[in-house]
Tab-separated table of C-alpha atoms in Angstrom:
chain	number	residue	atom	x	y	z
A	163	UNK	CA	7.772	-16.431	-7.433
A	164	UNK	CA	10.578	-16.688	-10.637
A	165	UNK	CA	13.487	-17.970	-9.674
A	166	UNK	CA	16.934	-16.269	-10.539
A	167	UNK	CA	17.278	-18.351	-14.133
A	168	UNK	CA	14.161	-17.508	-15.457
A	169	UNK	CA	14.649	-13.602	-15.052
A	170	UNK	CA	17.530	-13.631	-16.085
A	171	UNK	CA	16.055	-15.387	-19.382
A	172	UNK	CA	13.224	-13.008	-19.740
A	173	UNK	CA	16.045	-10.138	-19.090
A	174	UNK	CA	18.151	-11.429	-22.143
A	175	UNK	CA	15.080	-11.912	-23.998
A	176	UNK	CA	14.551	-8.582	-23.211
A	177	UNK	CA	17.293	-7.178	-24.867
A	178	UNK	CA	17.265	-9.368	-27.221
A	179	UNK	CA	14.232	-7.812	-28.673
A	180	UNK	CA	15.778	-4.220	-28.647
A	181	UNK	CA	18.437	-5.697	-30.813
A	182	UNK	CA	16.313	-7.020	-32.809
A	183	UNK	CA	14.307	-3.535	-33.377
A	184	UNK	CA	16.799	-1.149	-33.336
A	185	UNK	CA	18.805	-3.113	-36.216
A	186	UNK	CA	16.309	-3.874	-38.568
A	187	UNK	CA	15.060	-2.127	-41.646
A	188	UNK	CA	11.549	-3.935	-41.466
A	189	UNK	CA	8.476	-2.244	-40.302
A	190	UNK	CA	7.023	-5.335	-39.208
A	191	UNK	CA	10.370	-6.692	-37.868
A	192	UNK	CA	10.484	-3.905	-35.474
A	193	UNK	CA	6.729	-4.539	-34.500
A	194	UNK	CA	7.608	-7.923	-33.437
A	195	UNK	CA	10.640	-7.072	-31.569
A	196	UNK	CA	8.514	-4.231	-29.403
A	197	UNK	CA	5.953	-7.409	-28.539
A	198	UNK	CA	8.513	-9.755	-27.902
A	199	UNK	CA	9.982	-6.645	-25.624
A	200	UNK	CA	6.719	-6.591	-23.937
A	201	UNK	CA	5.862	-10.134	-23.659
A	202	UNK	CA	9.368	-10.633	-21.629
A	203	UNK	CA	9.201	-7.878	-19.597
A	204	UNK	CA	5.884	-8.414	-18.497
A	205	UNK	CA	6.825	-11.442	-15.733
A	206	UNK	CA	9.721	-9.131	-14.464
A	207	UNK	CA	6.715	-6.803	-13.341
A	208	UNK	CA	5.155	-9.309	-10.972
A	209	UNK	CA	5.665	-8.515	-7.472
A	210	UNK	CA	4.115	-10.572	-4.702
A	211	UNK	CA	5.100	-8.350	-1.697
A	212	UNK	CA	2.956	-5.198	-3.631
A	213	UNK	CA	-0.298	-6.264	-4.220
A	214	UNK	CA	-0.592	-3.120	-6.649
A	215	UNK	CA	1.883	-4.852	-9.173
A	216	UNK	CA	-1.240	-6.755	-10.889
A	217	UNK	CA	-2.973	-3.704	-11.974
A	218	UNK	CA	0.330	-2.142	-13.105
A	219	UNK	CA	0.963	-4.981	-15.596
A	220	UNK	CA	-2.743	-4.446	-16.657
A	221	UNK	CA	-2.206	-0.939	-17.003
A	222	UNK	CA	0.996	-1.042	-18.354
A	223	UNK	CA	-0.359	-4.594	-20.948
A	224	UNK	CA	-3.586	-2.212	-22.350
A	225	UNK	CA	-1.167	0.686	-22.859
A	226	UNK	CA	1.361	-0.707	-24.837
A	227	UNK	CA	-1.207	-2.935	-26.773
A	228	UNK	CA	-2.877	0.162	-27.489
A	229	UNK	CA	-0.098	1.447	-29.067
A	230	UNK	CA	1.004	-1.286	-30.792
A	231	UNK	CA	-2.606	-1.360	-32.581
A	232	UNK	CA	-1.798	2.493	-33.593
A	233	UNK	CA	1.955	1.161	-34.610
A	234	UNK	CA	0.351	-1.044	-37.348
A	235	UNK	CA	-2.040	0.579	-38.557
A	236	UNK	CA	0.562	2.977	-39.281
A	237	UNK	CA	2.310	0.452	-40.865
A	238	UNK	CA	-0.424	-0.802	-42.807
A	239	UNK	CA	-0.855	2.356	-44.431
A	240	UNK	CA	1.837	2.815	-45.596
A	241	UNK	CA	2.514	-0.108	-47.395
A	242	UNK	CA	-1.236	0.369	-48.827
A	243	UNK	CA	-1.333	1.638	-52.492
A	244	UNK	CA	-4.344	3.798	-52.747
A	245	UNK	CA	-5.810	5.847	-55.148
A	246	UNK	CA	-6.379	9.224	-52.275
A	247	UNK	CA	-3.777	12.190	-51.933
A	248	UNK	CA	-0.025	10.461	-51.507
A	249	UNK	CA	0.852	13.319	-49.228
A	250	UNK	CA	-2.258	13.021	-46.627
A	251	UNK	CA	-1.266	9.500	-46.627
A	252	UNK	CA	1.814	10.468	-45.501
A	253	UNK	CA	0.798	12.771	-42.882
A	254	UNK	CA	-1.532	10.713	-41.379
A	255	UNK	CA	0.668	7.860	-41.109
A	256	UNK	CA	3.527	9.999	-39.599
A	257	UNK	CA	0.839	11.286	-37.225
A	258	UNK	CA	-0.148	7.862	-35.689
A	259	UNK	CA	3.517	6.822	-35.698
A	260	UNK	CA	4.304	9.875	-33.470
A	261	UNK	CA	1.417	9.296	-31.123
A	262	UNK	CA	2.345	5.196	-30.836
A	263	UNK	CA	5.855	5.837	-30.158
A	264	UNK	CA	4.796	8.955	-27.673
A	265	UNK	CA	2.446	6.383	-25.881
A	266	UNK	CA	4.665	3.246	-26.167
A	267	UNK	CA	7.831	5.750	-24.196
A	268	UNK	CA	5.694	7.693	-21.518
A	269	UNK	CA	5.902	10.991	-23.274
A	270	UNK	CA	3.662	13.799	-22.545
A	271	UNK	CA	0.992	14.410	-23.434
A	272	UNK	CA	0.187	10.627	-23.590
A	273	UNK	CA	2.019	10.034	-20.444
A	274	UNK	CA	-0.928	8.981	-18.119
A	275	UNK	CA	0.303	5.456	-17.234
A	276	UNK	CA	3.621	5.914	-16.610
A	277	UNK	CA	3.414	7.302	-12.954
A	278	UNK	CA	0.840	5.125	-12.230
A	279	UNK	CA	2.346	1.958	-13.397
A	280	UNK	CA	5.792	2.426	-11.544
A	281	UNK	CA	3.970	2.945	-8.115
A	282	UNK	CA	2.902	-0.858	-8.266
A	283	UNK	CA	6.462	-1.646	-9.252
A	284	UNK	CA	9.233	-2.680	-7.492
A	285	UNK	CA	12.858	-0.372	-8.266
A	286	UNK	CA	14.519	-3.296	-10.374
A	287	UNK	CA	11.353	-3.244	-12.884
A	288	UNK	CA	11.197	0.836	-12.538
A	289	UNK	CA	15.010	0.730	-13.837
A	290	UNK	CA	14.019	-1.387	-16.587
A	291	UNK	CA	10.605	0.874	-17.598
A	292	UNK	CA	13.266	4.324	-17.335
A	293	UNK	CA	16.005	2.559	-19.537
A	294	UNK	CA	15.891	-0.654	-21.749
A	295	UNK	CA	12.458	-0.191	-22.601
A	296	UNK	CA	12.380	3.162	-23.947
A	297	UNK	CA	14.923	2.248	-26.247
A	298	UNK	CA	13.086	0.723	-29.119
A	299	UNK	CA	10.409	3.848	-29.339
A	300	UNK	CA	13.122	6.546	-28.576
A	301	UNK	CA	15.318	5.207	-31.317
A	302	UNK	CA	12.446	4.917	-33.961
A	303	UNK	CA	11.318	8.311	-32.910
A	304	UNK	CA	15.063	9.367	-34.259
A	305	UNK	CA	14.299	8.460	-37.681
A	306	UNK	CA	10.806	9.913	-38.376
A	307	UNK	CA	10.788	13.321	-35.789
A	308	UNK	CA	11.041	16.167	-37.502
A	309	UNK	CA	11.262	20.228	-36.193
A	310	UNK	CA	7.879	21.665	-36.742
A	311	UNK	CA	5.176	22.904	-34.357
A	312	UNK	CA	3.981	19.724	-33.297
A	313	UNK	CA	7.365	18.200	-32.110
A	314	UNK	CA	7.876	21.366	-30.467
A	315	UNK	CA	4.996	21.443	-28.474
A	316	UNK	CA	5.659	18.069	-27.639
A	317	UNK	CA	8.936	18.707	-26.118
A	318	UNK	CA	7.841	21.493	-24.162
A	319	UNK	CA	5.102	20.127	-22.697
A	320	UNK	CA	6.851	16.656	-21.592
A	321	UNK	CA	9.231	19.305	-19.877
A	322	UNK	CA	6.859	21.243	-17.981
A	323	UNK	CA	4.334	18.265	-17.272
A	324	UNK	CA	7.300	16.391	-16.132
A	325	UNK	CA	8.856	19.260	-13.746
A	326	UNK	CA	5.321	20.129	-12.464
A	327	UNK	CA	4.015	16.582	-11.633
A	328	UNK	CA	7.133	16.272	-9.260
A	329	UNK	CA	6.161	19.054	-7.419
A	330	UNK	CA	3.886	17.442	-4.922
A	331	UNK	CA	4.637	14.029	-5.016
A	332	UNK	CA	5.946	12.069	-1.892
A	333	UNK	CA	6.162	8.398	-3.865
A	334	UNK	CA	9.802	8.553	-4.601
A	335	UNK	CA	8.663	6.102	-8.154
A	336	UNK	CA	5.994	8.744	-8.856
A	337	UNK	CA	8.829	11.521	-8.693
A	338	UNK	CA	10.987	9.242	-10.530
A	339	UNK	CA	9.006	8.743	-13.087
A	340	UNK	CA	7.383	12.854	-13.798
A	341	UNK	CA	11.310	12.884	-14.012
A	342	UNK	CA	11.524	10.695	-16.768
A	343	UNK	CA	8.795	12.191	-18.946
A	344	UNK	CA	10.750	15.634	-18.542
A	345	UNK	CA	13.581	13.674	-19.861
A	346	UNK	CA	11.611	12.533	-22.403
A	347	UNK	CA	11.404	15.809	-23.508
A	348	UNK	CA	14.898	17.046	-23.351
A	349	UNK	CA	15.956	13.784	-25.473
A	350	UNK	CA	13.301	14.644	-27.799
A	351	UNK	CA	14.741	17.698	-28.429
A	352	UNK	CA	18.257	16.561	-28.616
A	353	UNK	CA	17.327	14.386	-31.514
A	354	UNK	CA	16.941	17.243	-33.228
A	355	UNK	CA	19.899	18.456	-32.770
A	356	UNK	CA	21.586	15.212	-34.452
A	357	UNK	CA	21.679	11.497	-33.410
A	358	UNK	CA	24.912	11.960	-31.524
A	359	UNK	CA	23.584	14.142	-29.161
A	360	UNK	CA	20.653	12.359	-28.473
A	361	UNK	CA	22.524	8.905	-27.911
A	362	UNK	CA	24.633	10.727	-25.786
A	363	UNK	CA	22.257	12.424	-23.517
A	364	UNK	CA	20.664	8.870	-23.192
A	365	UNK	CA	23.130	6.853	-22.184
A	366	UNK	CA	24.571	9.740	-19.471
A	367	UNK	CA	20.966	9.155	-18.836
A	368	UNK	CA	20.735	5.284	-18.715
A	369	UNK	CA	23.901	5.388	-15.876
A	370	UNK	CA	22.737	8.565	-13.735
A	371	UNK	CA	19.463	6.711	-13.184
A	372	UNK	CA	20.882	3.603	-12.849
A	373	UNK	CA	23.005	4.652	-9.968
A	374	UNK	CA	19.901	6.180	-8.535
A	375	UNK	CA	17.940	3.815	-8.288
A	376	UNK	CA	20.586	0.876	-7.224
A	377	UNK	CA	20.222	3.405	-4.034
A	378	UNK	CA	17.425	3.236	-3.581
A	379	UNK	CA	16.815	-0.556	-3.933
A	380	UNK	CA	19.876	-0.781	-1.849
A	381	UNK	CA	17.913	1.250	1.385
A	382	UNK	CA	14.458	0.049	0.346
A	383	UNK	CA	13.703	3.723	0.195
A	384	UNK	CA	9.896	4.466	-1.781
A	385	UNK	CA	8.503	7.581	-0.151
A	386	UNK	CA	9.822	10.605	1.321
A	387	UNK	CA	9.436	10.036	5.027
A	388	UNK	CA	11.834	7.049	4.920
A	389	UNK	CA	14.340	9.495	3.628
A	390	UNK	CA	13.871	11.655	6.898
A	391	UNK	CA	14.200	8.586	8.679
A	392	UNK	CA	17.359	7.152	7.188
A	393	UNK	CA	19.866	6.063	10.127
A	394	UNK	CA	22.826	5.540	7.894
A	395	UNK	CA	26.625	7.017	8.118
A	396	UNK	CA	26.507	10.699	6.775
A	397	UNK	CA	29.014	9.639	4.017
A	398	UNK	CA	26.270	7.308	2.640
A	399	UNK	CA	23.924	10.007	2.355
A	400	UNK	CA	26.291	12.471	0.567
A	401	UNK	CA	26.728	9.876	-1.881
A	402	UNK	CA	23.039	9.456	-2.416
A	403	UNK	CA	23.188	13.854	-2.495
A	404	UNK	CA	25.556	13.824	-5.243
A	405	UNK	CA	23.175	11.357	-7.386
A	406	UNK	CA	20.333	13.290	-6.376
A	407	UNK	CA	22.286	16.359	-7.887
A	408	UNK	CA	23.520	14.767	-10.990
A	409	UNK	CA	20.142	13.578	-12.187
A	410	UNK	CA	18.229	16.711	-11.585
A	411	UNK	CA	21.108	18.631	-14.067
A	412	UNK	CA	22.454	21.073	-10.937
A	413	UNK	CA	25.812	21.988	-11.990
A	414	UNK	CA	29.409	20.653	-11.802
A	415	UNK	CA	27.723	17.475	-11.754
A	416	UNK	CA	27.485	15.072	-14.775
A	417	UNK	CA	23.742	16.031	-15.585
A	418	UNK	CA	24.392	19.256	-16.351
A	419	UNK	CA	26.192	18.111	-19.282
A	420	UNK	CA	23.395	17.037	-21.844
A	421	UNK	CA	21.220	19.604	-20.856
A	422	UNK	CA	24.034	22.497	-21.186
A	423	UNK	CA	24.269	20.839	-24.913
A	424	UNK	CA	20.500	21.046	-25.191
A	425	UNK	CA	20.249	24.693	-24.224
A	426	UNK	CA	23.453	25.542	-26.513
A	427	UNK	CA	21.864	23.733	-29.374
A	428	UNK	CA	17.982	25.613	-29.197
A	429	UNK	CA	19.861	29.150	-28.519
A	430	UNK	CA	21.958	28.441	-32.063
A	431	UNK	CA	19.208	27.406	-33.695
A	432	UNK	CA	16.736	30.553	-32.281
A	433	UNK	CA	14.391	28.305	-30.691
A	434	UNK	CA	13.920	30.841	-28.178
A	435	UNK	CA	10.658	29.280	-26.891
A	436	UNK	CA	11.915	25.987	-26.578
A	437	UNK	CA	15.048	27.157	-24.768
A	438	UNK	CA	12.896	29.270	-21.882
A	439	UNK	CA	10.846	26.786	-21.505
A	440	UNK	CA	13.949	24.023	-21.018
A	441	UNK	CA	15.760	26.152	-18.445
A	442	UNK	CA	12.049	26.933	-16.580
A	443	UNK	CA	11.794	23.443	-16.212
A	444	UNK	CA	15.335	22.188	-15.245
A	445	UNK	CA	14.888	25.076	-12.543
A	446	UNK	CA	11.594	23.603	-11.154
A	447	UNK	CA	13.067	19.778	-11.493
A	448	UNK	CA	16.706	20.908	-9.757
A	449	UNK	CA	13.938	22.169	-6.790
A	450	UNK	CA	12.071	19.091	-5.915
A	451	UNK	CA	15.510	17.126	-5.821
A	452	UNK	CA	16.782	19.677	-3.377
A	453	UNK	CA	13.898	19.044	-1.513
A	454	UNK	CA	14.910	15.361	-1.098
A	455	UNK	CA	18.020	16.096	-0.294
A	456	UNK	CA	16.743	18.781	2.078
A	457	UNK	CA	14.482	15.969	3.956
A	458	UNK	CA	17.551	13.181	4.039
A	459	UNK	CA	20.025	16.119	5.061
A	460	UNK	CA	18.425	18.096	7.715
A	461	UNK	CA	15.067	16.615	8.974
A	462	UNK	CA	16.273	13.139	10.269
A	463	UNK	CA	16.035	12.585	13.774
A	464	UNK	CA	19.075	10.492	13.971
A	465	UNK	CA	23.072	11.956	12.622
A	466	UNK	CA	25.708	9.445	13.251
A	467	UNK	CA	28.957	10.618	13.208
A	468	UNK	CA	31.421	9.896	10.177
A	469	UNK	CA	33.075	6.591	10.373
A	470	UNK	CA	33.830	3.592	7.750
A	471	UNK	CA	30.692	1.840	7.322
A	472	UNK	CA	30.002	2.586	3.615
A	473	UNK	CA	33.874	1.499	2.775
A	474	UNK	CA	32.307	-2.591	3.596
A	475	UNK	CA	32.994	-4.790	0.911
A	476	UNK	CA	29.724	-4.679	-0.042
A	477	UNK	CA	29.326	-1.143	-0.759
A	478	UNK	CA	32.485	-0.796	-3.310
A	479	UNK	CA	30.229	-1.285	-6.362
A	480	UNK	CA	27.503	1.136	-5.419
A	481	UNK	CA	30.129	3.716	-4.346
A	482	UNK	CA	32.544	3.165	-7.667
A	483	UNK	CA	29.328	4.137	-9.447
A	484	UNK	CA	28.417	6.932	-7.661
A	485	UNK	CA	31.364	8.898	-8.627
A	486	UNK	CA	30.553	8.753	-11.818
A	487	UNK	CA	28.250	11.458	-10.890
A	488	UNK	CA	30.577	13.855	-9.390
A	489	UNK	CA	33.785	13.369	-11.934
A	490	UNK	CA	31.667	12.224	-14.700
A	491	UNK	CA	31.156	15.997	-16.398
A	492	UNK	CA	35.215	16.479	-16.553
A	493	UNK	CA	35.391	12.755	-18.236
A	494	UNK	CA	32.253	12.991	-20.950
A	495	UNK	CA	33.136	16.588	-21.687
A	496	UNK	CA	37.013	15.637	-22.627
A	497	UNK	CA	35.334	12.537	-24.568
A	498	UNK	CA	32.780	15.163	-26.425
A	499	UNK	CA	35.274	17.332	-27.161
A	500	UNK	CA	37.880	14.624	-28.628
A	501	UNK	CA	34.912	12.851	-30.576
């Protein structure tokens, strides 16, 4: 097992690869920085308590190597002078940079290995695969998507795939993840609107989930029936409500916000389509969120009265964050609107 210096070396390699993508102007400089993103994230995977985490890191390793092989071909292509039609050149390279970005961030319809990679994971390395290392493909998908029918089926169907695959899962990382591909889509679709919306809606993203999940890790919490089974103070579990609540968009709370923008955006622009489809989706994902908060709420065996247990020391940080969630909307929406 790593000790604590040599994740935390592989984390700020980590990151130091998305800096290094993210601010180059260099094909192949950003090809290097996604391997060196995968090479260091790969040891944070490894989990000796889940004997599942070794085929995750092979499922997640031939994915992303996969993609990678798409990535520079693409590449290759287009720095190829050739003789054939300039603008099937073009098209064709596009295409197979789509699909290895798709691939490389979980998004439907080339989603397959997300949900079953982050069931062998452990909630520290499921934060990471939700956040940091979507960041390199999400941001490269900024400056090549483009509205047409393809991008538009895209979105839609990472929404509905997303909210549907939640539906009957009890793995708390399998619902945590069919979430993520949904959000996929709605950050898809708020890069078209313009870059600030979409860097927006990711990092209100990046901090619901990362409150969500610090919960999680915090109760050891990784299917269902341990949420009916949680003996904790009730004020604990209204806290872990109002996170519940904030990520699946239910307003006040500060997911509604990006969404609301989303919505606003597709109804200005006509995209009719797009826009039912959105709001079908949010409905079904805001319904298998209340069902988690209907099985911590109501179907534990155990109620403790209130007292001042969650006010410990120790719980400061994880409550200070979880705020965020309920005064968060009145906060970003002043900052939107001064911005």
């Amino acid at each position: 097992m790593m000790n604590k210096m040599t994740k935390i070396m592989f984390l700020l390699m980590s990151m130091f690869s998305v800096l290094i993508s993210i601010s180059s102007n260099s094909w192949f400089i950003v090809w290097m920085g996604m391997e060196m993103n995968l090479m260091s994230f790969m040891p944070l995977m490894m989990n000796n308590e889940n004997i599942s985490s070794k085929e995750s890191m092979m499922t997640y390793f031939m994915t992303q190597t996969i993609a990678s092989m798409l990535l520079m071909m693409s590449i290759v292509v287009t720095m190829w002078k050739s003789s054939i039609n300039e603008n099937e050149l073009f098209n064709n390279k596009e295409m197979m940079m789509l699909l290895s970005l798709m691939m490389k961030s979980g998004t439907s319809p080339l989603h397959f290995w997300l949900p079953k990679t982050m069931e062998g994971l452990k909630w520290s390395s499921c934060l990471m695969l939700m956040t940091l290392q979507k960041m390199i493909p999400l941001m490269l998908l900024t400056k090549i998507i483009k509205i047409n029918t393809f991008s538009m089926t895209v979105v839609m169907t990472s929404m509905i795939v997303g909210a549907i695959g939640g539906l009957n899962q009890t793995s708390l990382r399998k619902l945590m993840a069919y979430s993520s591909i949904s959000n996929n889509g709605w950050m898809i679709s708020a890069m078209m609107i313009s870059e600030k919306t979409w860097i927006i809606y990711f990092m209100m993203y990046s901090m619901m989930i990362t409150v969500m999940t610090m919960s999680m890790m915090k109760y050891k919490n990784y299917h269902m029936n341990q949420l009916m089974s949680m003996n904790e103070p009730l004020k604990t579990k209204m806290m872990m409500m109002m996170n519940m609540m904030s990520i699946s968009g239910l307003p006040p709370m500060m997911g509604f916000m990006p969404k609301l923008m989303v919505i606003k955006a597709n109804i200005m622009n006509m995209e009719m389509m797009t826009m039912l489809t959105a709001m079908m989706a949010a409905l079904i994902t805001i319904y298998y969120y209340l069902r988690l908060m209907l099985s911590m709420m109501l179907m534990t065996k155990y109620s403790p009265k209130w007292n001042t247990k969650i006010f410990k020391k120790k719980n400061y940080k994880l409550m200070m964050t979880s705020m965020m969630s309920i005064i968060g909307l009145t906060m970003i929406t002043l900052m939107y609107t001064i911005y």
